[in-house]
Structures are given as structure tokens and as C-alpha cells.
Coordinates of C-alpha atoms in Angstrom, one line a residue:
X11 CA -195.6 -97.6 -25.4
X12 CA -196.9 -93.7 -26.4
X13 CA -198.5 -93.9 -29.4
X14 CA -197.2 -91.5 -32.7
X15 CA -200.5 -89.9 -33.7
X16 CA -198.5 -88.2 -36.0
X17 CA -198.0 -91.4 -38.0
X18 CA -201.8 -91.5 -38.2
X19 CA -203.5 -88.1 -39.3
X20 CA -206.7 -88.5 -40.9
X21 CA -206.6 -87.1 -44.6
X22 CA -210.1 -85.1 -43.7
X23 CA -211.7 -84.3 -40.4
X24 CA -215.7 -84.3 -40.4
X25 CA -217.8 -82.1 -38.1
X26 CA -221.5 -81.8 -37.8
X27 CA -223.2 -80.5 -40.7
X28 CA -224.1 -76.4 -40.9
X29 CA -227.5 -75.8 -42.3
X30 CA -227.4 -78.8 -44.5
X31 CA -223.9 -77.9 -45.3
X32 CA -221.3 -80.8 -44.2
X33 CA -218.1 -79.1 -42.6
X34 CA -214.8 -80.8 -43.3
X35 CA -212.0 -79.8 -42.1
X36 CA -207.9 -80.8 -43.3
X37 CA -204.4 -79.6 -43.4
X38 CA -204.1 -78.7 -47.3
X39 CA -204.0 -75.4 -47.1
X40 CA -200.6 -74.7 -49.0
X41 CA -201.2 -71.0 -49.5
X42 CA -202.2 -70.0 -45.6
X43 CA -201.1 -69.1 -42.9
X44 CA -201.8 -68.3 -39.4
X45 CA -199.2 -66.1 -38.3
X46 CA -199.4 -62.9 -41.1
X47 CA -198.7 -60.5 -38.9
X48 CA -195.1 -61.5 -38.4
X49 CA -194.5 -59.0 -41.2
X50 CA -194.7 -56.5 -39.1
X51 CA -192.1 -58.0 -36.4
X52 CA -190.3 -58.7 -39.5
X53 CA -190.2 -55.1 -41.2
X54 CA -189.2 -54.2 -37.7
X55 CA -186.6 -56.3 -37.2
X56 CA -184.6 -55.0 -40.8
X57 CA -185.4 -51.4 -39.8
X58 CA -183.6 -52.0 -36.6
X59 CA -180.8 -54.7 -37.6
X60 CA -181.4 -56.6 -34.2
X61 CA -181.3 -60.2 -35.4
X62 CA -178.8 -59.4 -37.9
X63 CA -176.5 -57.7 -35.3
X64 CA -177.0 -60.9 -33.1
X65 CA -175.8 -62.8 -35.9
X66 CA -172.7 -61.2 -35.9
X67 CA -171.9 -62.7 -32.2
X68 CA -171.5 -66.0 -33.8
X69 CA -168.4 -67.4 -35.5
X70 CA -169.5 -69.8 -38.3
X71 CA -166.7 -72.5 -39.0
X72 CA -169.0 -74.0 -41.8
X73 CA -167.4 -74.5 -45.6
X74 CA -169.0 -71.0 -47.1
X75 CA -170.3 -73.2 -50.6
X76 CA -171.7 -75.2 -48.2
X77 CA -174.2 -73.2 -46.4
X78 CA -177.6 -73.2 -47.8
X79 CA -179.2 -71.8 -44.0
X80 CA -176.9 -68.6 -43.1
X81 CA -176.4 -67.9 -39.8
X82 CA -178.3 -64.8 -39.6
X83 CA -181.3 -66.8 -40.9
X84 CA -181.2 -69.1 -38.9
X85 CA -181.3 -67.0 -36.1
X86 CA -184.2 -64.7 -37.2
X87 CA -186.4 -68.1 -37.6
X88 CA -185.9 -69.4 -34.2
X89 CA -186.3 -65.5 -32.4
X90 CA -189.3 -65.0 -35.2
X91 CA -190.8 -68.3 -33.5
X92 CA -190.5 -67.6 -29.8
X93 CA -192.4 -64.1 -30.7
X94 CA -195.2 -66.2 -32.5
X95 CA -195.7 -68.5 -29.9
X96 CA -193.1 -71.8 -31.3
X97 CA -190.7 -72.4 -28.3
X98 CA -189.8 -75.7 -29.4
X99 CA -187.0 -76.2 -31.9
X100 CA -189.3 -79.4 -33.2
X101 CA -191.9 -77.3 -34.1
X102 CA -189.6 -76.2 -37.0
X103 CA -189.9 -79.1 -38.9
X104 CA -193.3 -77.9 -40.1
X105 CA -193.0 -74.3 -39.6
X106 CA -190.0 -74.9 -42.5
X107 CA -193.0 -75.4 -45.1
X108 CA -194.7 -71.9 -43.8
X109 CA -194.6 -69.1 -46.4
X110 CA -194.9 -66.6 -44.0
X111 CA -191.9 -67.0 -42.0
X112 CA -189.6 -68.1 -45.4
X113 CA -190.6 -64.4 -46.5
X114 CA -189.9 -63.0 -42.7
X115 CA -186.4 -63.8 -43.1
X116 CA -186.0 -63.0 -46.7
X117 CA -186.6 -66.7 -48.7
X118 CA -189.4 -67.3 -51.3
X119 CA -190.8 -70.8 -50.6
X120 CA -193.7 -72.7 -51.5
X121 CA -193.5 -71.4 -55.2
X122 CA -193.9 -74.2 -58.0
X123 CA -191.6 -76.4 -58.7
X124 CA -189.5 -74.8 -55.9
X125 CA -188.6 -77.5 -53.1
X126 CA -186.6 -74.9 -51.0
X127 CA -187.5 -74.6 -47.6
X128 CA -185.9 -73.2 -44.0
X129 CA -183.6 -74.8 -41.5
X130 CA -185.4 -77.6 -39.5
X131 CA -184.9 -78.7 -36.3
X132 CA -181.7 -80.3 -36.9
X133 CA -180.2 -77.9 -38.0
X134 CA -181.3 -74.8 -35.6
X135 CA -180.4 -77.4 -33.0
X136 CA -176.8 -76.7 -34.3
X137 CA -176.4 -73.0 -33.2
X138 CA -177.8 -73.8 -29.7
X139 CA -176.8 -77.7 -28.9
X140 CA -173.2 -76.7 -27.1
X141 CA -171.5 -80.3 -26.3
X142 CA -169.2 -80.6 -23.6
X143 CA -166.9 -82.8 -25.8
X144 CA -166.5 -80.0 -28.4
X145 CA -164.0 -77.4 -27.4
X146 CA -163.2 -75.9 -30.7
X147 CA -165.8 -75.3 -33.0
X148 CA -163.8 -74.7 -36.1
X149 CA -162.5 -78.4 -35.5
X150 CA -165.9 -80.0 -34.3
X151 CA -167.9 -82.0 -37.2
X152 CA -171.2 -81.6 -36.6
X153 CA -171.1 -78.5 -34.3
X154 CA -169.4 -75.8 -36.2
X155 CA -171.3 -72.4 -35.5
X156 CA -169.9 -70.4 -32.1
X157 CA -171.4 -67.9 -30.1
X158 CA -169.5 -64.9 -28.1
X159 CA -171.3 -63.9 -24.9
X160 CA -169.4 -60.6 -24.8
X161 CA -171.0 -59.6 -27.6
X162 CA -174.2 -60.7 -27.3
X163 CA -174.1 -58.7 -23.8
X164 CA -173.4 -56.2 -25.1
X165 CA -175.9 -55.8 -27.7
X166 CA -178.6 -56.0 -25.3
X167 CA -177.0 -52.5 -23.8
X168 CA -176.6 -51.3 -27.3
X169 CA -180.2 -51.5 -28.5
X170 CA -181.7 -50.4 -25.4
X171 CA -178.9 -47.0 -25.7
X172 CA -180.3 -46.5 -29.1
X173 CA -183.9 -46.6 -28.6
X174 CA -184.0 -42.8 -26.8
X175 CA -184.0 -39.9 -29.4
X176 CA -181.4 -38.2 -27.0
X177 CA -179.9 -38.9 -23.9
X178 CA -182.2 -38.5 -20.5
X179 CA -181.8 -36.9 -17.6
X180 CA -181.8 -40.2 -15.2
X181 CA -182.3 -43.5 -15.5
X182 CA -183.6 -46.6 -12.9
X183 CA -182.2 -50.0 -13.4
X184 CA -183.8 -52.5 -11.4
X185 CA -182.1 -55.5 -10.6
X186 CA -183.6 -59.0 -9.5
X187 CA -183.8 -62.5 -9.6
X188 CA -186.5 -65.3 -11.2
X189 CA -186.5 -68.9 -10.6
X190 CA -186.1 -71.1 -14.1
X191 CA -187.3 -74.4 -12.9
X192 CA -186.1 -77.6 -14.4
X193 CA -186.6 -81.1 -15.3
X194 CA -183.9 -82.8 -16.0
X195 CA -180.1 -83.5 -15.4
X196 CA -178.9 -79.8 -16.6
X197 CA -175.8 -79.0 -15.8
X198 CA -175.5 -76.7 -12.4
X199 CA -179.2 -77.2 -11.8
X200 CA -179.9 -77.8 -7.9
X201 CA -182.3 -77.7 -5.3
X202 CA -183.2 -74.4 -4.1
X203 CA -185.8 -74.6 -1.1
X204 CA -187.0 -71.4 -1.7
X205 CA -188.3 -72.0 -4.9
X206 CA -189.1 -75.3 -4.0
X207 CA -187.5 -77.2 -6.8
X208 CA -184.5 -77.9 -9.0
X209 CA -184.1 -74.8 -11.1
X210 CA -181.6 -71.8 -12.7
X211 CA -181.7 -68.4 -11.0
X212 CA -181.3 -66.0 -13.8
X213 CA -180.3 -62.5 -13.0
X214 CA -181.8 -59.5 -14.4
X215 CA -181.3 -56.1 -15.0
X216 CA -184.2 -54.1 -16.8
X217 CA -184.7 -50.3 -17.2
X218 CA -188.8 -49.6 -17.2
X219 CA -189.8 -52.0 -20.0
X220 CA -185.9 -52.2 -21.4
X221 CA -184.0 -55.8 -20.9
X222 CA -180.3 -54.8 -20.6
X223 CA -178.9 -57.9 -19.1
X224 CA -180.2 -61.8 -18.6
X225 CA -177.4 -63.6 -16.9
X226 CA -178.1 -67.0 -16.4
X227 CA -177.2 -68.4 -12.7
X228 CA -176.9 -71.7 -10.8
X229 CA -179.3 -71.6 -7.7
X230 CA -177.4 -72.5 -5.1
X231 CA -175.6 -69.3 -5.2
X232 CA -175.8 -66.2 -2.9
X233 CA -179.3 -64.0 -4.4
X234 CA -176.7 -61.0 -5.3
X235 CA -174.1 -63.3 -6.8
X236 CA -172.8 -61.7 -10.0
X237 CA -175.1 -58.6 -9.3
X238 CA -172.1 -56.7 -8.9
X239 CA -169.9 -57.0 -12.0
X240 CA -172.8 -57.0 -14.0
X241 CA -174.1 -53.4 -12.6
X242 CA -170.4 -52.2 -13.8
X243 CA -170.5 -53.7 -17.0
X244 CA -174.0 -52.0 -18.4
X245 CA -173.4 -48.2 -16.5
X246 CA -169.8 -48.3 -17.8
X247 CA -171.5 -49.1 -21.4
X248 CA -174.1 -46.9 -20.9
X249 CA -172.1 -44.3 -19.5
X250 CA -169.7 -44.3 -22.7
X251 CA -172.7 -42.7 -24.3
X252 CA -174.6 -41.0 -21.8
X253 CA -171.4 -39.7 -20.2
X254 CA -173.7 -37.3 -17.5
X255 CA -176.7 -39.3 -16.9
X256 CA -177.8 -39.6 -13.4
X257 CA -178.6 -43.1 -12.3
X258 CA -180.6 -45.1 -9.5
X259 CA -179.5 -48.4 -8.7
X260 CA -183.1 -50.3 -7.2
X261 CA -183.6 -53.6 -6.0
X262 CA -184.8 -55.8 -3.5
X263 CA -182.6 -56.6 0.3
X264 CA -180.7 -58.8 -2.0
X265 CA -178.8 -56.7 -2.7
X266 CA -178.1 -54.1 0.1
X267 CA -174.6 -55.4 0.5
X268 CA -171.5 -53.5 1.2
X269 CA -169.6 -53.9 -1.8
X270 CA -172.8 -53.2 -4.0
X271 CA -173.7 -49.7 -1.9
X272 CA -169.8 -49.1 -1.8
X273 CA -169.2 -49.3 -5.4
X274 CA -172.5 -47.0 -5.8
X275 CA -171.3 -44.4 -3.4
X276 CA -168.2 -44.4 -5.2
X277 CA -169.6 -43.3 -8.4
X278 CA -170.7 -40.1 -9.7
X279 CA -174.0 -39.4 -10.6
X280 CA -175.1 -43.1 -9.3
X281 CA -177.3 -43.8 -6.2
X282 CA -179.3 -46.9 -5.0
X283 CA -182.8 -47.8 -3.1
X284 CA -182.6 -51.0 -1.8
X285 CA -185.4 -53.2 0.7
X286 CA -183.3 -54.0 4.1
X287 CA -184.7 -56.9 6.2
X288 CA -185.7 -55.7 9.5
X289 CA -183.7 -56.6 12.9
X290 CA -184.5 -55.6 16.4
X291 CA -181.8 -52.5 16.0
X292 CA -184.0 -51.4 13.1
X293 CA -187.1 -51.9 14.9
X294 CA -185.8 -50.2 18.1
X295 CA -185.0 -47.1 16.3
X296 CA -188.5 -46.6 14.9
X297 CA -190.6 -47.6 17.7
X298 CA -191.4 -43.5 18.6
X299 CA -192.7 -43.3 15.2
X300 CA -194.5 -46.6 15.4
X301 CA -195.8 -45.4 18.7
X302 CA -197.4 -42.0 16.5
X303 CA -199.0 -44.3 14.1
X304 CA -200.4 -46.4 17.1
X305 CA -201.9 -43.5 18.4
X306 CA -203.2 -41.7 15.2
X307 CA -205.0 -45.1 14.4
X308 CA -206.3 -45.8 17.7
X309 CA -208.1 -41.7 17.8
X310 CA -209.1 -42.7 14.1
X311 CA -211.1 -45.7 15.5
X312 CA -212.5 -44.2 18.5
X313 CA -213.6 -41.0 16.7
X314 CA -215.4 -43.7 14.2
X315 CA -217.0 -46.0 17.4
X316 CA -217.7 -42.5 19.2
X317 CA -219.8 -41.3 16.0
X318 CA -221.8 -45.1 16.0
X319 CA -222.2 -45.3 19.5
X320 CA -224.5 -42.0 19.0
X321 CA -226.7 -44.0 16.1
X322 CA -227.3 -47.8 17.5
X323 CA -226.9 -49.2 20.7
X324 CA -223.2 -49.5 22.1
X325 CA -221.9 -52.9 22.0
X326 CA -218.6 -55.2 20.7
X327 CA -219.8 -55.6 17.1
X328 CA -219.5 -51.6 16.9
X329 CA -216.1 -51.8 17.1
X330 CA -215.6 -54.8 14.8
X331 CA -217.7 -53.0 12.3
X332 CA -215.6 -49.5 12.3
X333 CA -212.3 -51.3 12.2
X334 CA -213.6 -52.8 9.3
X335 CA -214.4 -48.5 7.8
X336 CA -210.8 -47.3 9.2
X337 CA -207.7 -46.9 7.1
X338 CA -204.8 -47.9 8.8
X339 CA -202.2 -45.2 9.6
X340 CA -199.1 -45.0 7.4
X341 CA -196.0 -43.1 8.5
X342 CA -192.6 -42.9 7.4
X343 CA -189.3 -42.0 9.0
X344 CA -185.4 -41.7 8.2
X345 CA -182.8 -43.3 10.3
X346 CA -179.4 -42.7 10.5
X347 CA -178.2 -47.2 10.7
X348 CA -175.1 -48.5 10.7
X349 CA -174.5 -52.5 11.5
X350 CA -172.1 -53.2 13.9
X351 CA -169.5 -54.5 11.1
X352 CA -171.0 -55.8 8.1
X353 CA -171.3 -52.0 7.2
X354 CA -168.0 -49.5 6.4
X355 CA -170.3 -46.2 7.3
X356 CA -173.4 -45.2 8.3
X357 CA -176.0 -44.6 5.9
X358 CA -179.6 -43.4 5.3
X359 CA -182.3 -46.3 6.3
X360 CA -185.9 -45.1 5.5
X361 CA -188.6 -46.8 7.2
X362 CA -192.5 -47.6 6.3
X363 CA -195.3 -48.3 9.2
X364 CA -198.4 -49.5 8.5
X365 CA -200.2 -49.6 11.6
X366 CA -204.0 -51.0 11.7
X367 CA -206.4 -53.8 13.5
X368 CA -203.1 -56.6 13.0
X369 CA -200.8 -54.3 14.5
X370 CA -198.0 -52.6 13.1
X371 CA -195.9 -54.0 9.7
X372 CA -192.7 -52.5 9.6
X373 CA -190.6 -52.1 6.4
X374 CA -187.0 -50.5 5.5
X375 CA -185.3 -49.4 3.1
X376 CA -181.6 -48.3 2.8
X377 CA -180.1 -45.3 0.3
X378 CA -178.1 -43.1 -0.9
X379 CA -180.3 -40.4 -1.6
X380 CA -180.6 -37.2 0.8
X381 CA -183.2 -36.5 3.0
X382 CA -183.4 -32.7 1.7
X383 CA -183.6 -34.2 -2.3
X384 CA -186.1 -37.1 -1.3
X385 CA -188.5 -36.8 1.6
X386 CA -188.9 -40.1 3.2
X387 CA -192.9 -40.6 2.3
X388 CA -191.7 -40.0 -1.7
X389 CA -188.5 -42.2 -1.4
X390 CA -190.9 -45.0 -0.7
X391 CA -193.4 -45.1 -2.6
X392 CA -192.1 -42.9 -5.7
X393 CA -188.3 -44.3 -5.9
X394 CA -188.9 -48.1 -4.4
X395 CA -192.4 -49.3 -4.4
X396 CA -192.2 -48.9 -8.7
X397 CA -189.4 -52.0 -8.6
X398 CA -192.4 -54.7 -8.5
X399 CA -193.5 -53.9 -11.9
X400 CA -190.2 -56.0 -13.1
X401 CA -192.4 -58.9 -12.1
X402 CA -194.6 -58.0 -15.7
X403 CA -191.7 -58.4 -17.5
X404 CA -190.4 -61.6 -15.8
X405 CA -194.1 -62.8 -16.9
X406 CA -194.0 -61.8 -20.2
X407 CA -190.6 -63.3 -20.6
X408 CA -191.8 -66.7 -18.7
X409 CA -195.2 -67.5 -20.2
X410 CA -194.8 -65.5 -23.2
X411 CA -191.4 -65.8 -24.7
X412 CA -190.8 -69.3 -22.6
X413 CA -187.5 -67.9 -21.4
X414 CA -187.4 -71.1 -18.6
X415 CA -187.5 -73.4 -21.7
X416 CA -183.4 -74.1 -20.4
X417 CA -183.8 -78.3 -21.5
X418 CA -180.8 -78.3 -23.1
X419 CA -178.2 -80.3 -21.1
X420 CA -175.2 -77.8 -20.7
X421 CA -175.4 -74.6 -19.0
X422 CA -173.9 -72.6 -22.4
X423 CA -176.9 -73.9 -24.1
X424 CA -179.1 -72.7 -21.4
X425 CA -177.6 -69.5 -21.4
X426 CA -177.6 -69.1 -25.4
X427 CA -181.8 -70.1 -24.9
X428 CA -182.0 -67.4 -22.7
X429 CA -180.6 -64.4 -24.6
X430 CA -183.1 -65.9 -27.7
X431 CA -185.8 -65.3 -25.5
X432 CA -184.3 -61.8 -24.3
X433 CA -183.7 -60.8 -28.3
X434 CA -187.5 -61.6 -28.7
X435 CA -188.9 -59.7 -25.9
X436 CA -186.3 -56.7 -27.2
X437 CA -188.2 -57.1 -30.7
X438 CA -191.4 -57.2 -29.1
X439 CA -190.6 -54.4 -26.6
X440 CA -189.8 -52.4 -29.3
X441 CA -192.7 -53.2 -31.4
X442 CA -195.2 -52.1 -28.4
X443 CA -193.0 -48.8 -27.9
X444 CA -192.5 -47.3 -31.3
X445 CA -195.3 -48.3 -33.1
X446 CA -198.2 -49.0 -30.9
X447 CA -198.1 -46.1 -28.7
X448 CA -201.2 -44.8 -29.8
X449 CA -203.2 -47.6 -30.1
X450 CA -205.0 -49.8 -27.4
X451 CA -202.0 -52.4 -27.4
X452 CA -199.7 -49.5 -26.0
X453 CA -199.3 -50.9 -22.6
X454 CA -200.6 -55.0 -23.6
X455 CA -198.7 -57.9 -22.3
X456 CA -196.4 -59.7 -25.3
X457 CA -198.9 -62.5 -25.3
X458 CA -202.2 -60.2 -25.9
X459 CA -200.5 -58.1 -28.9
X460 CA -199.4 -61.6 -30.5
X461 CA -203.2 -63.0 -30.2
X462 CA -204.6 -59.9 -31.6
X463 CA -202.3 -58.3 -34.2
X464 CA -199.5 -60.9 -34.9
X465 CA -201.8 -64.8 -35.3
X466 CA -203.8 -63.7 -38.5
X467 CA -204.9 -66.0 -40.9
X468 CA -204.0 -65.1 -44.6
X469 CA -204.1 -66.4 -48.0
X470 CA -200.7 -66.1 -50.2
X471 CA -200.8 -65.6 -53.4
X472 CA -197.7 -65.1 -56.3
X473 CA -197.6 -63.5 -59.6
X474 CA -195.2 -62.3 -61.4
X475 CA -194.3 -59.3 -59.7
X476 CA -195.7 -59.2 -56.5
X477 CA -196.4 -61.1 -53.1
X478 CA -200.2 -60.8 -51.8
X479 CA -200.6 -61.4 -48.1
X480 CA -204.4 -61.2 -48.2
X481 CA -205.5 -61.3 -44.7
X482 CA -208.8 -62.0 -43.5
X483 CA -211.6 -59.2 -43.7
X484 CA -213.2 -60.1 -40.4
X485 CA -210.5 -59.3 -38.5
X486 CA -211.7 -56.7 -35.7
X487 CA -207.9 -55.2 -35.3
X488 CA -207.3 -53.6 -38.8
X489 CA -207.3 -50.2 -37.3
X490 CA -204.4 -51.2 -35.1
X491 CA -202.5 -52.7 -37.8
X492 CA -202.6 -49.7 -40.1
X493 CA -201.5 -47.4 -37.2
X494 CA -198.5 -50.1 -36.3
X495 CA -197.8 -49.8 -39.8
X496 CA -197.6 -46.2 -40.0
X497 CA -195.3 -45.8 -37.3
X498 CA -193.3 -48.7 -38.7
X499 CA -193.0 -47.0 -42.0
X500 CA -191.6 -43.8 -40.2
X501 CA -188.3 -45.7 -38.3
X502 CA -185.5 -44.8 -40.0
X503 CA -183.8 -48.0 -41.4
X504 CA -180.5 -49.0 -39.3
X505 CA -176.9 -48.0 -40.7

């Protein structure tokens, strides 16, 4: 049997003295806190309304003279946790007792002779635990508060229309697919041999930094299933405000299907870049340009062995050591491709060769975008090549914001985890956008501006009239702080 060692915490720890000084160390420190900097994603969160607006996607069947955790509270502890680094709904049995996060989502606790505290885990447990015996909420017992997935959709859409001043020009959205492994019995959780393990395939859809969509997915599906009808749903939002804005579909050779490219041809003011795998048709049709980059790499080389051969005595490790100083020759080239039936027309196919001591490595690309708009060389590595910075955010959203924390048993559950974790990367997304812009944290990872500007220890103090938050002196990112602030102070507050 495991043993509880929480059944068994010393009252005191002691170290090894300090200059004479013994060091003890416990965990009576009623007034302090770790995490002061949550007052920031706090202040940001009522200027914005994001949480709150969440909170709206739920139905609450609870007896109103009842409720002493609202729904909207509850939801802004457990988002306010992922940000700081609590992904476990247990963890909220202490992190009831913290000041900081009772005054993040509008409670005074800890004061004296005041025993009111936030929701613990067994209660938080009760907006995300979806049982597959309960099919009506307002009927269930225990299980009483409902969320609406259309709404909570379409919020994500919502918040990323409103963070532009004015409407752009053109938009990317780049779509793709993670792996969520799990251990467990979830429901629709299977093998996927790709991935190598049991696990969820979420589908994503960000624009730059931007989340718009997290759809969670079963992984024995088809790569582009659901791709599709969610690609409608956000441009159709989004083009309900931006009614002119040009867009570029971009994703991997997932999804270079027919009905995807169809639908995008179909559109005005929407094009798509999408990876192609190669086939001997492909390959066939850019062998004279792989033949030029042969033969520009091959003069490269000699011209380099040529220039040795007049410094040190010609031999074989000449040659080894110029390969080693020669760039290999790049060239790109558009095709007109059309498969023999998968395809209803032909379309533009652009392709990249890499040509150096290995060979050649030949990559494609399919679009809708003109030769005369897009030269070949730019459609590469401008339009498609930018797509793999999606893998920062899946990152971010991973390690950071544990968005593969999907333990619950039911797939609605999993789902429901999932858009917590999206709401707290949109509230930290935002944070590192419109109020550290100008600092050193303007283009940091979620988990380096948490270490540095959100974990800060503080002391709390009351009085009569005021709440001090007295963090500590020594901390090296003050500067940073009172710019976030600042900025922070200058967002208008959401109507």
C-alpha cells in the first residue's frame, strides 16, 4: 500500500544552520502567497469579460438560494489555475484557502473570523464531470450545471474578432492536428500507430498566435476529419464581421483533399496552401528542374575542388572536404497537376528541390494562388514554410496549459477540459499581446512569462479600507510589471 504523506507533514522543517542562525522552514504562512501576479491576469480578464462570457455557455439547474460558488466563479478559479501552473482539480482543495486567487475572482477570504473560502475540488468537479447516466441536467441530483458547445465555439471566434482595432486586409488560418495521449479507459480513445499510443487527436485552427477553434477528435479517424465544417463555421463567423477580408487557408497534405480545395475555390476572397505527398507523376514532372539543380550543385562543387586542388595536393579527401563548404542548390517550380480522379480540375502544384551531397529531396505543395500574384520561390517559403510555427502554440498549450490533461472518462468531459485550457491560453495570449509588447516577454513562451511575472511571492495585508498585496523587493522583473500594468490600465473595460 502507497503511503498518505499528507496524513503525516511535519509541523516545522529544519535545515542546516546560516551563520549561526538555524533555518526553519513550515507551512503557516496565512498571509502569502506565491502566485501575486495573478492580479494582472485577473484585471485582464474583467477588462475583457472572457471568463464571464464563458460562463454564460453554461445552464445552471442549481436552486438560486442555494449557490454559494456561482458559476462564473467557478469557472475563473479553474482557468485562473491552469494559467498559474494547477492543472489538477485536487489541487483546489488547498488553493481554496489562497487569498490571492479568492480576490482574482472577486471574494475576500482569509479575513478574521471569516471561514469563507472557494469551490474545492468537489465541487469544480461538478461543471466538468459529464456522466453518461445523466441526460438532463436540470433533473440530475448531483450534476446540475450544463455546458453548450455552440457557444463556447463560438466565443473563441468572438474574442479573437475583437482583439484587432479594425478589420485587416488578410488573414492566415492554419489548420492541424496534435496527438492527446491517454491513460486510461476514456471513451473513443484508441490506438493510433502513428503516434504510437492510445490517444485523442484534437484539431486545431489558429490565426498567428490566435486559437479560434480546439475540436476534440477520436484518433482512429481520417487526419482531415471534421476539418471541413469547422473551416466553414469560423470564416462564416468571421466573415459576418470582416465581410471583405481576404483569407489563406494553410495546412499540412492532410488536408489537400477535394472537398476542402473545392469549398475554397468556391469562395470569394479565400485561397489555400497545402503540403501534397509526392508520387512518381509529381516527381516525373519536375525531374528537368531537378536535373538544373543537379547541375548547378555539381559546377558549385567542382568550381570549390578546382580552387583546392590549386592549394594542396589533389586527392579524395578534397572532395569530401568541399562538399562539406557547398550549399546545396535550391530551386522551385510550378506544375500544372491533376490526379487521374481523386481531383475535379487541375490545379497549381508548386514544387521545392533541394539538391546536395544526399541527392535531391523533393517537396510539393498544391494552391490556389496565381503564379503572376505569388512567384513559386515566395509561395514556399513566405505563404507555407510559416505553418510550423503552430507547433509553439501546440507546446505552449501541452506543457504549459496541460491541454492533454483529457482523464476524465467521457469524451464531453474531455472536450469541456480542452476548451479550459483554450480559454487560458486566450487570456494569456492576450496578456503577452496587449500588454507586454514592449517589454522582453513580448514574444516568451506561456510558461516563461508565468515563472517570471505571474509566481511572485507576496505578503497580504487588510485594514479597513484597503487590500495590500506587498510583493517582494527582490524581484528582478518590477520594470516589466509596471509596463504590463500600464498597458493594462489603458484597455478599455468590456461592454
Amino acid at each position: 500500500m502507497t503511503p498518505v504523506f499528507t496524513d503525516c507533514i511535519p509541523e516545522q522543517f529544519q535545515f542546516e544552520k546560516v551563520d549561526s542562525y538555524s533555518v526553519l522552514v513550515n507551512f503557516k504562512g496565512e498571509n502569502v502567497t506565491s502566485d501575486a501576479g495573478i492580479s494582472l491576469i485577473a484585471e485582464l480578464d474583467r477588462k475583457r469579460g472572457i471568463t464571464s462570457r464563458l460562463a454564460r455557455c453554461f445552464k445552471d439547474y442549481r436552486e438560486a438560494k442555494r449557490i454559494k460558488h456561482p458559476v462564473d466563479s467557478l469557472i475563473a478559479q479553474r482557468v485562473y489555475g491552469l494559467i498559474m501552473g494547477y492543472e489538477d482539480i485536487n489541487d483546489h482543495e488547498q488553493l481554496r484557502h489562497d487569498l490571492m486567487f479568492g480576490l482574482s475572482v472577486g471574494k475576500v477570504i482569509g479575513l478574521e473570523n471569516e471561514a469563507a473560502t472557494l469551490a474545492g475540488k468537489s465541487t469544480l468537479n461538478r461543471i466538468e464531470h459529464c456522466p453518461e447516466t445523466v441526460s438532463n441536467r436540470a433533473d440530475s441530483r448531483y450534476h446540475r450545471i450544463e455546458h453548450q458547445a455552440e457557444a463556447i465555439e463560438n466565443l473563441l471566434v468572438e474574442i479573437f474578432l475583437e482583439s484587432y482595432s479594425k478589420p485587416p486586409r488578410q488573414i492566415i488560418l492554419d489548420l492541424d492536428v496534435t496527438d492527446d495521449l491517454v491513460h486510461g479507459n476514456q471513451e473513443e480513445a484508441f490506438f493510433n500507430p502513428y503516434y504510437g499510443g492510445y490517444c485523442y487527436a484534437p484539431l486545431y485552427i489558429f490565426c498567428g498566435k490566435h486559437l479560434l477553434a480546439a475540436k476534440l477528435r477520436a484518433s482512429n479517424v481520417d487526419p482531415a476529419e471534421g476539418a471541413l465544417s469547422e473551416l466553414q463555421r469560423v470564416i462564416k463567423q468571421i466573415r459576418s464581421c470582416w465581410g471583405k477580408v481576404k483569407i489563406l487557408v494553410r495546412g499540412d497534405s492532410a488536408y489537400s483533399r477535394e472537398e476542402i480545395m473545392a469549398w475554397c475555390e468556391s469562395q470569394v476572397g479565400v485561397d489555400y496552401v497545402f503540403g501534397l505527398a509526392p508520387n512518381n507523376r509529381l516527381l516525373q514532372l519536375s525531374q528537368s528542374t531537378k536535373n538544373r539543380a543537379a547541375e548547378e550543385y555539381s559546377q558549385k562543387l567542382q568550381t570549390l575542388v578546382s580552387f583546392f586542388e590549386t592549394l594542396f595536393i589533389p586527392d579524395q579527401e578534397l572532395k569530401k572536404q568541399a562538399t562539406a563548404l557547398v550549399d546545396e542548390s535550391v530551386w522551385y517550380c510550378s506544375l500544372d497537376y491533376k490526379t487521374l480522379d481523386s481531383w475535379s480540375r487541375n490545379r497549381r502544384v508548386v514544387s521545392k528541390i533541394e539538391y546536395g551531397e544526399q541527392g535531391a529531396n523533393t517537396r510539393f505543395v498544391v494552391t490556389s494562388l496565381p503564379t503572376k500574384l505569388v512567384p513559386p520561390g515566395r509561395l514556399y517559403t513566405q505563404k507555407y514554410c510559416p505553418r510550423g510555427d503552430m507547433e509553439n502554440r501546440f507546446k505552449e498549450q501541452k506543457l504549459e496549459l496541460k491541454s492533454d490533461r483529457t482523464s476524465t472518462h467521457t469524451f464531453v468531459g474531455n472536450q469541456l477540459r480542452l476548451w479550459f485550457s483554450s480559454i487560458a491560453y486566450v487570456l494569456m495570449n492576450a496578456l503577452r499581446e496587449q500588454c507586454l509588447a514592449k517589454t522582453e516577454l513580448r514574444n516568451a513562451q506561456i510558461g516563461t512569462i508565468r515563472t517570471k511575472l505571474l509566481k511572485l511571492g507576496a505578503t497580504i495585508t487588510f485594514s479597513t479600507r484597503e487590500i495590500l498585496i506587498a510583493i517582494t523587493n527582490a524581484c528582478p522583473y518590477q520594470e516589466t510589471f509596471a509596463i504590463a500594468y500600464k498597458y493594462l490600465s489603458m484597455l478599455p473595460n468590456f461592454t
